[in-house]
CSV table of C-alpha atoms in Angstrom, one decimal:
chain,number,residue,atom,x,y,z
A,1,MET,CA,42.6,3.5,10.1
A,2,PRO,CA,40.8,0.2,10.5
A,3,HIS,CA,38.3,-0.7,7.8
A,4,PRO,CA,34.5,-0.7,8.5
A,5,ILE,CA,32.6,-3.9,8.8
A,6,ARG,CA,29.0,-5.0,8.7
A,7,PRO,CA,26.4,-5.4,10.2
A,8,VAL,CA,25.4,-1.9,11.2
A,9,VAL,CA,25.0,-1.4,15.0
A,10,THR,CA,23.4,1.3,17.1
A,11,ALA,CA,25.9,2.8,19.6
A,12,TYR,CA,25.8,5.7,22.1
A,13,ILE,CA,28.8,8.0,22.9
A,14,ALA,CA,29.2,10.4,25.7
A,15,LEU,CA,31.0,13.7,25.0
A,16,GLY,CA,32.6,16.0,27.5
A,17,ALA,CA,35.0,18.9,27.7
A,18,ASN,CA,36.1,21.5,30.3
A,19,LEU,CA,39.2,23.2,28.8
A,20,GLY,CA,39.2,25.8,26.1
A,21,ASP,CA,36.1,26.5,24.1
A,22,ALA,CA,34.2,23.4,25.3
A,23,ALA,CA,31.0,24.1,23.4
A,24,GLN,CA,32.8,24.4,20.1
A,25,ALA,CA,34.8,21.2,20.9
A,26,LEU,CA,31.6,19.3,21.3
A,27,VAL,CA,30.0,20.7,18.2
A,28,ALA,CA,33.2,19.8,16.2
A,29,ALA,CA,33.3,16.3,17.7
A,30,MET,CA,29.6,15.6,16.8
A,31,ALA,CA,30.4,16.6,13.2
A,32,ALA,CA,33.5,14.4,13.2
A,33,LEU,CA,31.6,11.4,14.5
A,34,GLY,CA,29.2,11.7,11.5
A,35,SER,CA,32.3,11.6,9.2
A,36,LEU,CA,33.7,8.4,10.5
A,37,PRO,CA,33.6,5.4,8.1
A,38,ALA,CA,30.2,3.7,7.7
A,39,THR,CA,28.8,5.9,10.5
A,40,GLN,CA,25.7,8.1,10.8
A,41,VAL,CA,24.8,10.4,13.7
A,42,ILE,CA,21.1,9.7,14.4
A,43,ARG,CA,20.3,11.8,17.5
A,44,ARG,CA,22.1,14.4,19.6
A,45,SER,CA,21.2,15.5,23.1
A,46,SER,CA,21.1,19.0,24.5
A,47,LEU,CA,24.2,20.4,26.2
A,48,TYR,CA,24.5,20.0,29.9
A,49,ARG,CA,26.8,21.8,32.4
A,50,SER,CA,28.1,19.5,35.2
A,51,ALA,CA,30.5,19.8,38.1
A,52,PRO,CA,33.7,17.7,37.9
A,53,LEU,CA,33.3,14.4,39.7
A,54,ASP,CA,36.0,13.6,42.3
A,55,ALA,CA,38.2,16.3,40.8
A,56,SER,CA,38.8,20.0,40.7
A,57,GLY,CA,38.7,22.4,37.7
A,58,PRO,CA,36.0,24.2,35.7
A,59,ASP,CA,32.6,22.8,34.9
A,60,TYR,CA,32.2,20.3,32.1
A,61,LEU,CA,29.9,20.6,29.1
A,62,ASN,CA,28.4,17.2,28.3
A,63,ALA,CA,26.2,15.6,25.7
A,64,VAL,CA,25.3,12.1,24.3
A,65,VAL,CA,24.9,11.1,20.7
A,66,GLN,CA,23.3,8.1,19.1
A,67,ILE,CA,25.0,6.7,16.0
A,68,THR,CA,24.7,3.8,13.7
A,69,THR,CA,28.0,2.4,12.6
A,70,GLY,CA,29.5,-0.4,10.6
A,71,LEU,CA,32.8,-0.2,12.6
A,72,CYS,CA,33.4,-3.0,15.1
A,73,ALA,CA,33.6,-1.8,18.7
A,74,PRO,CA,37.4,-1.8,19.0
A,75,ASP,CA,37.8,0.1,15.7
A,76,LEU,CA,35.2,2.6,16.8
A,77,LEU,CA,37.1,3.1,20.1
A,78,ALA,CA,40.3,3.7,18.1
A,79,HIS,CA,38.5,6.4,16.1
A,80,LEU,CA,37.2,8.0,19.2
A,81,GLN,CA,40.7,8.2,20.7
A,82,ALA,CA,42.0,9.6,17.5
A,83,LEU,CA,39.4,12.4,17.6
A,84,GLU,CA,40.4,13.1,21.3
A,85,GLN,CA,44.0,13.4,20.3
A,86,ALA,CA,43.2,15.7,17.4
A,87,ALA,CA,41.4,17.9,19.8
A,88,GLY,CA,44.4,18.2,22.0
A,89,ARG,CA,43.7,15.5,24.5
A,90,GLN,CA,46.9,14.3,26.1
A,91,ARG,CA,46.9,10.9,27.9
A,92,HIS,CA,49.4,10.6,30.7
A,93,LEU,CA,50.0,7.3,32.5
A,94,ASN,CA,49.8,8.7,36.0
A,95,ALA,CA,47.2,11.4,35.3
A,96,PRO,CA,44.0,11.4,37.5
A,97,ARG,CA,41.1,9.6,36.0
A,98,ASN,CA,38.9,12.8,36.0
A,99,ALA,CA,41.6,15.4,35.1
A,100,PRO,CA,40.5,18.4,33.0
A,101,ARG,CA,40.5,17.7,29.3
A,102,THR,CA,39.9,19.4,25.9
A,103,LEU,CA,37.7,16.5,24.8
A,104,ASP,CA,36.5,13.2,26.2
A,105,LEU,CA,34.6,10.6,24.2
A,106,ASP,CA,33.3,7.6,26.0
A,107,LEU,CA,31.7,4.6,24.2
A,108,LEU,CA,28.7,3.8,26.4
A,109,LEU,CA,26.8,1.1,24.5
A,110,TYR,CA,27.5,-0.8,21.3
A,111,GLY,CA,24.3,-2.6,20.5
A,112,SER,CA,23.8,-5.4,23.1
A,113,ALA,CA,27.5,-6.2,23.2
A,114,ARG,CA,29.1,-7.1,26.5
A,115,ILE,CA,32.9,-6.8,26.4
A,116,ALA,CA,35.5,-7.0,29.1
A,117,SER,CA,39.0,-6.5,27.8
A,118,PRO,CA,42.0,-4.6,29.0
A,119,HIS,CA,41.2,-1.8,26.5
A,120,LEU,CA,37.4,-1.8,26.4
A,121,THR,CA,34.5,-2.6,28.7
A,122,LEU,CA,30.9,-2.5,27.5
A,123,PRO,CA,28.5,-1.3,28.6
A,124,HIS,CA,30.7,1.5,30.0
A,125,PRO,CA,31.4,0.5,33.7
A,126,ARG,CA,30.6,3.9,35.2
A,127,MET,CA,27.8,5.2,33.0
A,128,TYR,CA,25.1,4.6,35.5
A,129,GLN,CA,27.0,6.5,38.2
A,130,ARG,CA,27.1,9.7,36.3
A,131,ALA,CA,24.4,12.3,35.9
A,132,PHE,CA,26.2,13.9,33.0
A,133,VAL,CA,25.7,10.6,31.1
A,134,LEU,CA,22.3,9.6,32.2
A,135,LEU,CA,20.4,12.8,31.7
A,136,PRO,CA,21.5,13.4,28.1
A,137,LEU,CA,21.1,9.7,27.4
A,138,ALA,CA,17.6,9.7,28.8
A,139,GLU,CA,16.8,12.7,26.6
A,140,ILE,CA,17.5,10.9,23.3
A,141,ALA,CA,16.8,7.3,24.4
A,142,PRO,CA,14.4,7.3,27.4
A,143,GLY,CA,14.0,3.6,27.3
A,144,LEU,CA,17.6,3.0,28.2
A,145,VAL,CA,17.5,4.8,31.6
A,146,SER,CA,15.2,4.0,34.5
A,147,ALA,CA,13.7,6.4,37.0
A,148,ALA,CA,15.6,4.7,39.7
A,149,GLN,CA,18.9,5.2,37.9
A,150,LEU,CA,18.1,8.9,37.5
A,151,HIS,CA,17.1,9.2,41.2
A,152,ALA,CA,20.5,7.6,42.2
A,153,VAL,CA,22.5,10.4,40.5
A,154,ALA,CA,20.1,13.3,41.5
A,155,PRO,CA,22.5,14.7,44.1
A,156,GLN,CA,25.1,15.5,41.4
A,157,ARG,CA,25.2,19.1,40.2
A,158,ILE,CA,24.1,19.3,36.6
A,159,ALA,CA,22.0,21.8,34.6
A,160,LEU,CA,20.6,22.1,31.1
A,161,GLU,CA,23.0,24.4,29.3
A,162,SER,CA,21.6,24.5,25.7
A,163,PRO,CA,18.2,23.1,24.9
A,164,GLY,CA,18.0,21.3,21.6
A,165,LEU,CA,20.8,21.0,19.1
A,166,LEU,CA,23.7,23.4,19.2
A,167,GLY,CA,24.2,26.1,16.7
A,168,THR,CA,21.7,26.8,13.8
A,169,ASP,CA,21.2,23.3,12.5
A,170,ARG,CA,18.2,22.5,14.6
A,171,GLY,CA,14.8,22.7,12.9
A,172,ILE,CA,11.6,24.2,14.3
A,173,GLU,CA,8.0,22.8,14.5
A,174,LEU,CA,5.5,25.4,13.1
A,175,ALA,CA,2.8,24.3,15.5
A,176,HIS,CA,4.9,25.4,18.5
A,177,LEU,CA,5.2,29.0,17.2
A,178,THR,CA,2.9,32.1,17.5
A,179,TRP,CA,1.8,33.6,14.3
A,180,GLN,CA,4.3,36.5,14.8
A,181,GLN,CA,7.1,34.0,15.3
A,182,ALA,CA,6.0,32.0,12.2
A,183,GLN,CA,6.1,35.1,10.1
A,184,ALA,CA,9.8,35.5,10.9
A,185,HIS,CA,10.5,32.0,9.5
A,186,LEU,CA,8.4,32.0,6.4
A,187,ASN,CA,10.7,33.2,3.7
A,188,ALA,CA,12.2,32.0,0.5
A,189,ASP,CA,15.3,30.6,2.2
A,190,THR,CA,13.4,28.3,4.6
A,191,VAL,CA,12.7,24.7,3.7
A,192,VAL,CA,9.2,23.8,5.0
A,193,LEU,CA,9.1,20.1,5.9
A,194,ILE,CA,5.9,18.1,5.4
A,195,ALA,CA,6.0,14.5,6.7
A,196,LEU,CA,3.4,12.3,5.1
A,197,GLY,CA,2.6,8.8,6.4
A,198,ALA,CA,-0.7,6.9,6.6
A,199,ALA,CA,-2.1,6.6,10.1
A,200,THR,CA,-4.7,4.0,9.0
A,201,LYS,CA,-3.3,1.6,6.3
A,202,GLU,CA,-2.9,-2.1,6.5
A,203,HIS,CA,0.5,-3.6,6.9
A,204,GLY,CA,-0.1,-7.3,7.3
A,205,PRO,CA,-0.7,-9.2,10.5
A,206,HIS,CA,2.6,-8.2,12.1
A,207,LEU,CA,2.6,-4.4,11.8
A,208,PRO,CA,0.0,-1.8,13.0
A,209,LEU,CA,-2.2,0.4,10.7
A,210,ASN,CA,-0.1,3.4,11.6
A,211,THR,CA,3.2,2.0,10.4
A,212,ASP,CA,3.7,4.7,7.8
A,213,TRP,CA,2.8,7.4,10.2
A,214,LEU,CA,5.4,6.1,12.7
A,215,GLN,CA,8.1,6.1,10.0
A,216,ALA,CA,7.1,9.6,8.9
A,217,GLU,CA,7.3,10.9,12.5
A,218,PHE,CA,10.7,9.2,13.0
A,219,TYR,CA,12.3,10.8,9.9
A,220,LYS,CA,10.7,14.2,10.7
A,221,ASP,CA,12.3,14.1,14.1
A,222,ARG,CA,15.7,13.1,12.8
A,223,ILE,CA,15.6,15.8,10.1
A,224,LEU,CA,14.6,18.4,12.7
A,225,GLU,CA,17.7,17.4,14.7
A,226,GLN,CA,20.1,17.8,11.8
A,227,SER,CA,18.6,20.5,9.4
A,228,PRO,CA,17.2,24.0,10.0
A,229,VAL,CA,13.8,23.2,8.5
A,230,LEU,CA,10.3,24.4,9.5
A,231,ALA,CA,8.1,21.3,10.0
A,232,VAL,CA,4.4,21.3,9.8
A,233,PRO,CA,2.3,18.6,11.6
A,234,THR,CA,2.5,15.2,10.0
A,235,LEU,CA,-0.1,14.4,7.4
A,236,ALA,CA,-2.0,11.1,8.3
A,237,TYR,CA,-4.3,10.8,5.3
A,238,HIS,CA,-3.5,10.8,1.5
A,239,TYR,CA,-3.8,8.7,-1.6
A,240,PHE,CA,-3.5,4.9,-0.9
A,241,PRO,CA,-5.9,3.2,-3.3
A,242,ALA,CA,-4.0,-0.1,-3.3
A,243,PHE,CA,-5.0,-1.1,0.2
A,244,VAL,CA,-8.7,-0.3,0.5
A,245,ASP,CA,-9.6,-4.0,0.3
A,246,TYR,CA,-8.4,-4.4,3.9
A,247,PRO,CA,-10.5,-3.1,6.8
A,248,GLY,CA,-9.1,0.0,8.5
A,249,SER,CA,-7.3,1.3,5.4
A,250,VAL,CA,-8.3,4.8,4.4
A,251,SER,CA,-7.6,6.6,1.1
A,252,LEU,CA,-8.4,10.0,-0.2
A,253,SER,CA,-9.1,10.5,-3.9
A,254,LEU,CA,-6.1,11.6,-6.0
A,255,GLU,CA,-7.6,15.0,-6.4
A,256,THR,CA,-8.2,15.5,-2.7
A,257,ALA,CA,-4.7,14.3,-1.8
A,258,ARG,CA,-3.2,16.6,-4.4
A,259,ASP,CA,-5.2,19.6,-3.1
A,260,LEU,CA,-4.4,18.8,0.5
A,261,VAL,CA,-0.7,19.4,-0.1
A,262,LEU,CA,-1.4,22.2,-2.5
A,263,GLY,CA,-3.5,24.0,0.0
A,264,ILE,CA,-0.9,23.7,2.8
A,265,CYS,CA,1.9,25.0,0.5
A,266,GLN,CA,-0.2,27.8,-0.9
A,267,SER,CA,-1.2,28.9,2.6
A,268,LEU,CA,2.4,29.2,3.7
A,269,ALA,CA,3.6,30.6,0.4
A,270,ARG,CA,1.2,33.5,0.9
A,271,HIS,CA,3.5,34.6,3.7
A,272,GLY,CA,6.8,34.0,2.0
A,273,ALA,CA,7.6,30.3,2.0
A,274,ARG,CA,8.9,29.1,-1.4
A,275,ARG,CA,10.6,25.7,-0.7
A,276,PHE,CA,8.8,22.6,0.5
A,277,TYR,CA,10.0,19.0,1.0
A,278,VAL,CA,7.7,16.1,1.7
A,279,VAL,CA,9.0,13.2,3.7
A,280,ASN,CA,6.9,10.8,1.6
A,281,ILE,CA,6.4,7.4,3.2
A,282,GLY,CA,4.4,6.0,0.3
A,283,VAL,CA,4.5,5.1,-3.4
A,284,SER,CA,1.0,5.8,-4.7
A,285,THR,CA,1.4,9.2,-3.1
A,286,ASN,CA,3.9,10.1,-5.8
A,287,ARG,CA,1.2,10.8,-8.4
A,288,PRO,CA,-0.7,13.5,-6.4
A,289,LEU,CA,2.6,15.0,-5.1
A,290,GLN,CA,3.9,15.3,-8.7
A,291,ALA,CA,0.6,17.0,-9.7
A,292,ALA,CA,0.9,19.4,-6.7
A,293,ALA,CA,4.6,20.2,-7.5
A,294,ALA,CA,3.6,21.0,-11.1
A,295,ALA,CA,0.9,23.4,-10.0
A,296,LEU,CA,3.1,25.1,-7.4
A,297,ALA,CA,5.9,25.6,-9.9
A,298,LEU,CA,3.6,27.8,-12.0
A,299,GLN,CA,3.3,29.9,-8.8
A,300,GLY,CA,7.0,30.2,-8.3
A,301,VAL,CA,7.1,27.6,-5.5
A,302,LEU,CA,9.4,24.5,-5.3
A,303,LEU,CA,8.0,21.2,-4.0
A,304,ARG,CA,10.2,18.1,-3.8
A,305,TYR,CA,9.4,14.8,-2.2
A,306,THR,CA,11.0,11.4,-1.2
A,307,ASP,CA,10.6,8.8,-4.0
A,308,LEU,CA,10.7,5.4,-2.4
A,309,THR,CA,10.8,3.7,-5.8
A,310,GLN,CA,14.4,4.9,-6.1
A,311,ALA,CA,16.5,2.4,-4.2
A,312,GLY,CA,20.0,3.0,-2.8
A,313,PRO,CA,22.5,0.2,-2.7
A,314,VAL,CA,21.6,-1.0,0.8
A,315,LYS,CA,17.8,-1.2,0.0
A,316,ALA,CA,18.5,-2.8,-3.4
A,317,SER,CA,20.7,-5.4,-1.8
A,318,ILE,CA,18.2,-6.3,0.9
A,319,ALA,CA,15.2,-6.3,-1.5
A,320,GLN,CA,16.9,-8.9,-3.6
A,321,GLU,CA,16.4,-11.4,-0.7
A,322,GLN,CA,12.8,-11.7,-1.8
A,323,ALA,CA,11.5,-12.7,-5.3
A,324,SER,CA,9.1,-9.7,-5.3
A,325,GLY,CA,7.6,-7.3,-2.9
A,326,SER,CA,7.4,-3.7,-1.7
A,327,HIS,CA,4.9,-3.6,1.2
A,328,ALA,CA,5.2,-4.8,4.8
A,329,ASP,CA,8.1,-6.9,3.4
A,330,VAL,CA,11.7,-7.5,4.4
A,331,VAL,CA,12.6,-3.9,3.7
A,332,GLU,CA,9.7,-2.2,5.6
A,333,THR,CA,9.6,-4.7,8.4
A,334,SER,CA,13.3,-4.4,9.0
A,335,ALA,CA,13.0,-0.6,9.1
A,336,MET,CA,10.3,-0.9,11.7
A,337,LEU,CA,12.4,-3.3,13.8
A,338,HIS,CA,14.9,-0.4,14.0
A,339,ILE,CA,12.4,2.5,14.3
A,340,ALA,CA,9.7,1.0,16.6
A,341,PRO,CA,10.6,-2.6,17.5
A,342,GLY,CA,7.9,-2.7,20.2
A,343,VAL,CA,5.1,-2.6,17.6
A,344,VAL,CA,6.4,-5.4,15.4
A,345,ASN,CA,5.2,-9.0,16.0
A,346,MET,CA,7.6,-11.1,14.1
A,347,ALA,CA,5.8,-14.3,15.2
A,348,LEU,CA,3.0,-13.2,12.8
A,349,ALA,CA,5.3,-12.2,9.9
A,350,VAL,CA,4.7,-14.1,6.7
A,351,HIS,CA,5.9,-14.4,3.1
A,352,ASP,CA,2.9,-13.5,0.8
A,353,GLY,CA,1.7,-11.7,-2.3
A,354,GLN,CA,3.5,-13.9,-4.9
A,355,GLN,CA,0.5,-14.2,-7.2
A,356,ASP,CA,0.3,-11.2,-9.4
A,357,ARG,CA,-2.8,-11.1,-11.6
A,358,GLY,CA,-2.2,-7.9,-13.4
A,359,PRO,CA,-3.1,-4.2,-12.7
A,360,GLY,CA,-4.6,-3.3,-9.4
A,361,GLY,CA,-3.7,-3.1,-5.8
A,362,LEU,CA,-3.4,-5.7,-3.1
A,363,SER,CA,-6.4,-7.9,-2.7
A,364,ARG,CA,-7.9,-10.5,-0.4
A,365,ASP,CA,-10.1,-11.8,-3.1
A,366,PRO,CA,-8.7,-15.0,-4.7
A,367,GLN,CA,-10.7,-14.3,-7.9
A,368,GLY,CA,-9.9,-10.6,-8.1
A,369,SER,CA,-7.3,-8.5,-10.0
A,370,GLY,CA,-4.0,-7.2,-8.7
A,371,VAL,CA,-1.7,-9.0,-6.3
A,372,TYR,CA,-3.5,-11.7,-4.3
A,373,SER,CA,-2.4,-11.4,-0.6
A,374,PRO,CA,-4.7,-12.8,2.1
A,375,SER,CA,-2.4,-11.4,4.7
A,376,GLY,CA,-1.8,-7.9,3.2
A,377,VAL,CA,1.9,-8.5,2.9
A,378,TYR,CA,3.7,-8.2,-0.4
A,379,GLY,CA,7.1,-9.8,0.0
A,380,ASP,CA,8.9,-11.8,2.6
A,381,ALA,CA,8.6,-10.2,6.1
A,382,THR,CA,10.1,-13.2,7.8
A,383,ARG,CA,13.6,-12.2,6.6
A,384,ALA,CA,13.5,-8.9,8.4
A,385,THR,CA,16.1,-8.0,11.1
A,386,ALA,CA,16.8,-4.8,13.2
A,387,GLU,CA,20.4,-4.8,11.8
A,388,LYS,CA,19.1,-4.5,8.2
A,389,GLY,CA,16.7,-1.9,9.4
A,390,ALA,CA,19.5,0.3,10.9
A,391,ALA,CA,21.3,0.2,7.6
A,392,LEU,CA,18.1,1.0,5.6
A,393,VAL,CA,17.1,3.9,7.9
A,394,ALA,CA,20.6,5.4,7.8
A,395,GLU,CA,20.7,5.3,4.0
A,396,LEU,CA,17.2,6.8,3.5
A,397,LEU,CA,17.8,9.5,6.1
A,398,ALA,CA,21.1,10.5,4.4
A,399,SER,CA,19.2,10.7,1.1
A,400,MET,CA,16.5,12.9,2.5
A,401,LEU,CA,19.0,15.3,4.1
A,402,ALA,CA,20.9,15.5,0.9
A,403,GLU,CA,17.7,16.3,-1.1
A,404,ILE,CA,16.8,19.0,1.5
A,405,ALA,CA,20.2,20.6,1.2
A,406,ALA,CA,19.9,20.6,-2.6
A,407,LEU,CA,16.5,22.1,-2.4
A,408,ARG,CA,17.8,24.9,-0.2
A,409,SER,CA,20.2,26.0,-3.0
A,410,CYS,CA,17.9,25.4,-6.0
A,411,ALA,CA,16.8,28.3,-8.2
A,412,LEU,CA,13.1,29.1,-7.7
A,413,PRO,CA,10.9,28.7,-10.8
A,414,LEU,CA,9.5,31.9,-12.3
A,415,SER,CA,5.9,32.5,-11.3
A,416,GLN,CA,3.4,32.5,-14.2
A,417,ALA,CA,0.6,33.8,-12.0
A,418,PRO,CA,-1.1,36.9,-13.3
């Protein structure tokens, strides 16, 4: 098959089937998409049941997935057609356009690309005429579909077939359950997900105070879509002493931050939970999390957390674009351009924090200790791009999912409680 290329691009693919076990065909296709070279499935819609358009035959099952990929558009199309063929799809020269099929994979959007060739047209020329494309697309990317476009396809027969992700790989939010339902999920096999991201911490002049919280929410949602975790509400306050010199930044003491996580885990462990994973969008947070993990281990409970000081190859490569930095820099700003581009003001992005005066956090004081940064940026935010962000996010999400999978199979520590 063709070789993957860079940069990473966000793309959307419509899936449909109305022959054989259509639901299983879509589940298998979603898994296969995630196995393509340099490709990561980011979001998957619910299943929808729709009537065939301008054709006869059984109802279709439909869905849309969002991916990031390093494949160029023609190579991605070639892979999609290979997956169709592997699923038993037969293409006949004179067959009707909407004939029944075992699997149909349509490339809807590939970044902002506009292509008109004999073999590929982007955006897909008929996507806005089809309810079975627009409804699942609006579910996972509401900003790409307008109310007028949905109204135009309203007469087409379509119904929600399967809310949420198919199968058992969808996570659950604890806050949505009753206590009786929660009891059924709190056991030693369940991984409880705790997303942690500051809701009020400075991120320079170009990013909002809730930058970490937005990232934590993003990763929590992606993990819920792909892993059967039990997620608690996102923690908005923790230990961030390096930023208190900047108005609006809030930090708990190390002991309070430790006890916050400890208390959550102990409350749920009382009813059977034994495995906890913290989506940790912070670095100073490592210390209280490590202390909480040590205390919980003595009680027979496992706590693991994301360690942002450990860089994968994508992050390491992008970080080398700046002499130093680790906050509101090229890495974090790029990630935000992918996660929430509407909150990023690149016109105010700066390169700052190059004067390191020894131990301490970031400081606005030119005579103080630590890293002097009048802007609150530590690194070069001006080099950030959404393409870099897509690659960074895909790498970190894959690492989190792998760590959660490993946690699920880890042996529990022996309780030393009396």
